[in-house]
mmCIF file of C-alpha atoms in Angstrom:
data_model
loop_
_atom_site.group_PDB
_atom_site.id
_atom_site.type_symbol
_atom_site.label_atom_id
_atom_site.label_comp_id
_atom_site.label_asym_id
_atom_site.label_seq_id
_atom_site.Cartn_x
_atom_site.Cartn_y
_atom_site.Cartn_z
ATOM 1 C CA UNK A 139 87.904 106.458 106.659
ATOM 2 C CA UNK A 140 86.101 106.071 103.356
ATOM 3 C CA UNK A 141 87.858 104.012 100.779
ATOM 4 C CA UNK A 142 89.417 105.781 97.938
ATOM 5 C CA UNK A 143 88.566 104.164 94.549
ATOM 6 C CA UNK A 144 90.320 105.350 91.832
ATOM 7 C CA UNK A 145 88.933 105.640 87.936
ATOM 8 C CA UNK A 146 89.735 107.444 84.691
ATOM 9 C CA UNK A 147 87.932 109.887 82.562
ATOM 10 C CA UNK A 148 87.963 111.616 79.058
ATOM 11 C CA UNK A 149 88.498 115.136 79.086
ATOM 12 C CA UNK A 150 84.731 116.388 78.116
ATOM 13 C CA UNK A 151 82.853 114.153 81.088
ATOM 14 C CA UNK A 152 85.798 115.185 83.267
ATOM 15 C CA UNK A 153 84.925 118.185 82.686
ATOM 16 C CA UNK A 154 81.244 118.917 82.842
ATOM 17 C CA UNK A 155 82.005 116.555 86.325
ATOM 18 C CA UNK A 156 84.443 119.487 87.371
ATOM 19 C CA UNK A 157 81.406 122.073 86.619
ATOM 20 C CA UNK A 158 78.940 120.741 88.223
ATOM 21 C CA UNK A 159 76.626 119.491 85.380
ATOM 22 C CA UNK A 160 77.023 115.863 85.257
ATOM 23 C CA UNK A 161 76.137 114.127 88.848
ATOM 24 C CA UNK A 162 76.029 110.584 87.091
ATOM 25 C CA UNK A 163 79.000 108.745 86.176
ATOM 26 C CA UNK A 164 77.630 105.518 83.984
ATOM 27 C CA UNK A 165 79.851 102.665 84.411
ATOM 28 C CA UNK A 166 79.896 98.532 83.701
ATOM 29 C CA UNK A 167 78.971 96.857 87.519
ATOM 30 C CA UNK A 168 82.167 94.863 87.042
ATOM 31 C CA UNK A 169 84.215 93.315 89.855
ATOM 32 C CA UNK A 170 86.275 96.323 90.567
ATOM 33 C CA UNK A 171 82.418 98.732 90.765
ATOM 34 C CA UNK A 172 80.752 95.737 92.917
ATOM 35 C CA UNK A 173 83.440 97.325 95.426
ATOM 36 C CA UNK A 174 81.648 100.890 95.484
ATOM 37 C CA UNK A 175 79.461 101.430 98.107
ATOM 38 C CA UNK A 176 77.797 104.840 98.870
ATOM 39 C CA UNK A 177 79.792 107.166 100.957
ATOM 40 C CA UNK A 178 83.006 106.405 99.458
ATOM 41 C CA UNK A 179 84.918 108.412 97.349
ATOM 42 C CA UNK A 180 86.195 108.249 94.102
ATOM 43 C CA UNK A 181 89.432 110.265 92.524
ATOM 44 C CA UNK A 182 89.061 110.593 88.459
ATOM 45 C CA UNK A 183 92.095 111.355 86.361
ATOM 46 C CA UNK A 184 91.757 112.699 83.778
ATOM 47 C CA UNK A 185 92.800 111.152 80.105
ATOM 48 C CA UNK A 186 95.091 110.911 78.127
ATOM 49 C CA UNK A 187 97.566 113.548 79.804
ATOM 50 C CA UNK A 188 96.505 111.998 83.412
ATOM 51 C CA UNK A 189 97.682 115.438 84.926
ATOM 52 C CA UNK A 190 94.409 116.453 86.520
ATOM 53 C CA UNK A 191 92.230 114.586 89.279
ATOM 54 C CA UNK A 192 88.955 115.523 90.922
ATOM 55 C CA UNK A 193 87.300 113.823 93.716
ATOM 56 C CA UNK A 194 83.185 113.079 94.207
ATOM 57 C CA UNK A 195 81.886 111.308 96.924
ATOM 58 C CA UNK A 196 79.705 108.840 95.923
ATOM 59 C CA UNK A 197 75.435 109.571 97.003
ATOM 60 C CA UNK A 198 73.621 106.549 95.517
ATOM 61 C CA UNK A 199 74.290 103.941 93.484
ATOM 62 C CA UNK A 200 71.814 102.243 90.755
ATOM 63 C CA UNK A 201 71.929 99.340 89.251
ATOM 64 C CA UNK A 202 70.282 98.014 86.043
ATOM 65 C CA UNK A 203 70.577 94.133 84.236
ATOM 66 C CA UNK A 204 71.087 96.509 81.445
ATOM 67 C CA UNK A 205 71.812 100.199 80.000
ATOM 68 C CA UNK A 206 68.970 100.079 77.979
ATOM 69 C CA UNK A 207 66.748 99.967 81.317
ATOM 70 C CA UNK A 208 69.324 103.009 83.377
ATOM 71 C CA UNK A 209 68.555 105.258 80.373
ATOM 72 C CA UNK A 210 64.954 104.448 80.457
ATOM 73 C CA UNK A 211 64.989 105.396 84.660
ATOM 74 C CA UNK A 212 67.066 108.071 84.796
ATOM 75 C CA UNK A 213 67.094 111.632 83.599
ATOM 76 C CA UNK A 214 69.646 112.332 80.475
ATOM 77 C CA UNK A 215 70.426 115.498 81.914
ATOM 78 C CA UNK A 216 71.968 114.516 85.398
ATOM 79 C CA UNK A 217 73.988 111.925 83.178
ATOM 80 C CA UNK A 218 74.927 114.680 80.833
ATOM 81 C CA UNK A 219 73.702 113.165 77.884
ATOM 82 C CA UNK A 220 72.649 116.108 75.102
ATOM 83 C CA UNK A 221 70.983 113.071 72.965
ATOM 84 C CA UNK A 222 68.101 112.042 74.765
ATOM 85 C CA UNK A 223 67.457 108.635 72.322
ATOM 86 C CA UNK A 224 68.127 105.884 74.019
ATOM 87 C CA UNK A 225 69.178 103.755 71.012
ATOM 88 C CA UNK A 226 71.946 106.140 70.599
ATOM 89 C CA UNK A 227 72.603 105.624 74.129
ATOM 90 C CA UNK A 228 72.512 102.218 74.451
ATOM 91 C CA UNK A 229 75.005 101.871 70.717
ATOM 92 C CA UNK A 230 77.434 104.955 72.514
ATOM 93 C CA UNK A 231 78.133 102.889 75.756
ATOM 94 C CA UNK A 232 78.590 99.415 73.912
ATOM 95 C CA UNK A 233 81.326 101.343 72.018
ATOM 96 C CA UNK A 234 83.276 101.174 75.860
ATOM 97 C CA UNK A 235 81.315 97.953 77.158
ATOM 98 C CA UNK A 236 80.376 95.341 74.827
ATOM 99 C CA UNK A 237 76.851 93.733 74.810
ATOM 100 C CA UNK A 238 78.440 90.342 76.108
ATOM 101 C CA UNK A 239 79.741 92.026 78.916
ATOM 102 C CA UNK A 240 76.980 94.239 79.872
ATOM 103 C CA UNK A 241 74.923 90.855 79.843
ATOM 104 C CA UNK A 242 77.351 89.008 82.087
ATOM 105 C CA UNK A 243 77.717 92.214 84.825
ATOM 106 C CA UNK A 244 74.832 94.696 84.347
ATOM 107 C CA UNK A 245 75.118 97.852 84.521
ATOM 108 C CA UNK A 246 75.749 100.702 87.203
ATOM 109 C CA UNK A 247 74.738 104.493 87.812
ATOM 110 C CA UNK A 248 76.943 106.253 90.133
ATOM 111 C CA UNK A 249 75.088 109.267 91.705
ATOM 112 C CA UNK A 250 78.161 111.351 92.599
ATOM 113 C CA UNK A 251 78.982 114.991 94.458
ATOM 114 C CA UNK A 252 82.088 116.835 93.825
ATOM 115 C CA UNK A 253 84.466 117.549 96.431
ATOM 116 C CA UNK A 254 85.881 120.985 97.134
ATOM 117 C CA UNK A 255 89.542 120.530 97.501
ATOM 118 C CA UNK A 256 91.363 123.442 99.114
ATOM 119 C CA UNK A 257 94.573 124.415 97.877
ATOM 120 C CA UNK A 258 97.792 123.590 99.538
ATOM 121 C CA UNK A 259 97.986 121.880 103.081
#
């Protein structure tokens, strides 16, 4: 049995997650995402009413010494990302991750799948 990990999301990346669109979830490689590995799954709630979950299953995981180098390798549009500049990038995610942190973990790219749920059972 996979593991379950379990993370939060705002409403607009939940969201284009749900859809189909994004298939990269861009995260800090913290202690609790150095637990990841591929095959797993992960359940995302969404935020702030926390009344919605969706699960992925994890593909591939990448990981970069910083964001600056993930946005550099990977394309914008698999992360969802309508600005393509990576300076806007790289100021965006050290709005949730600070540059002190992101120097002391590095960063991660989770290449995710949705899961089909079926109703009931």
């Amino acid at each position: 049995m996979n593991i379950k990990h379990k993370m939060k999301l705002h409403e607009e990346p939940f969201q284009q997650i749900q859809s189909g669109k994004k298939t990269v979830e861009v995260r800090l490689y913290d202690e609790k995402r150095r637990r990841l590995k591929q095959g797993d799954t992960i359940e995302f709630t969404k935020l702030p009413s926390e009344d919605e979950k969706l699960r992925v299953n994890i593909k591939k995981l990448y990981t970069y010494p910083t964001f600056r180098e993930m946005f550099e390798d990977l394309p914008a549009e698999k992360m969802e990302i309508v600005d393509n500049c990576i300076e806007t990038n790289v100021k965006s995610i050290h709005n949730l991750y600070s540059p002190e942190r992101e120097k002391e973990w590095g960063s991660l790219a989770i290449e995710i799948e949705l899961i089909h749920l079926e109703n009931g059972g």
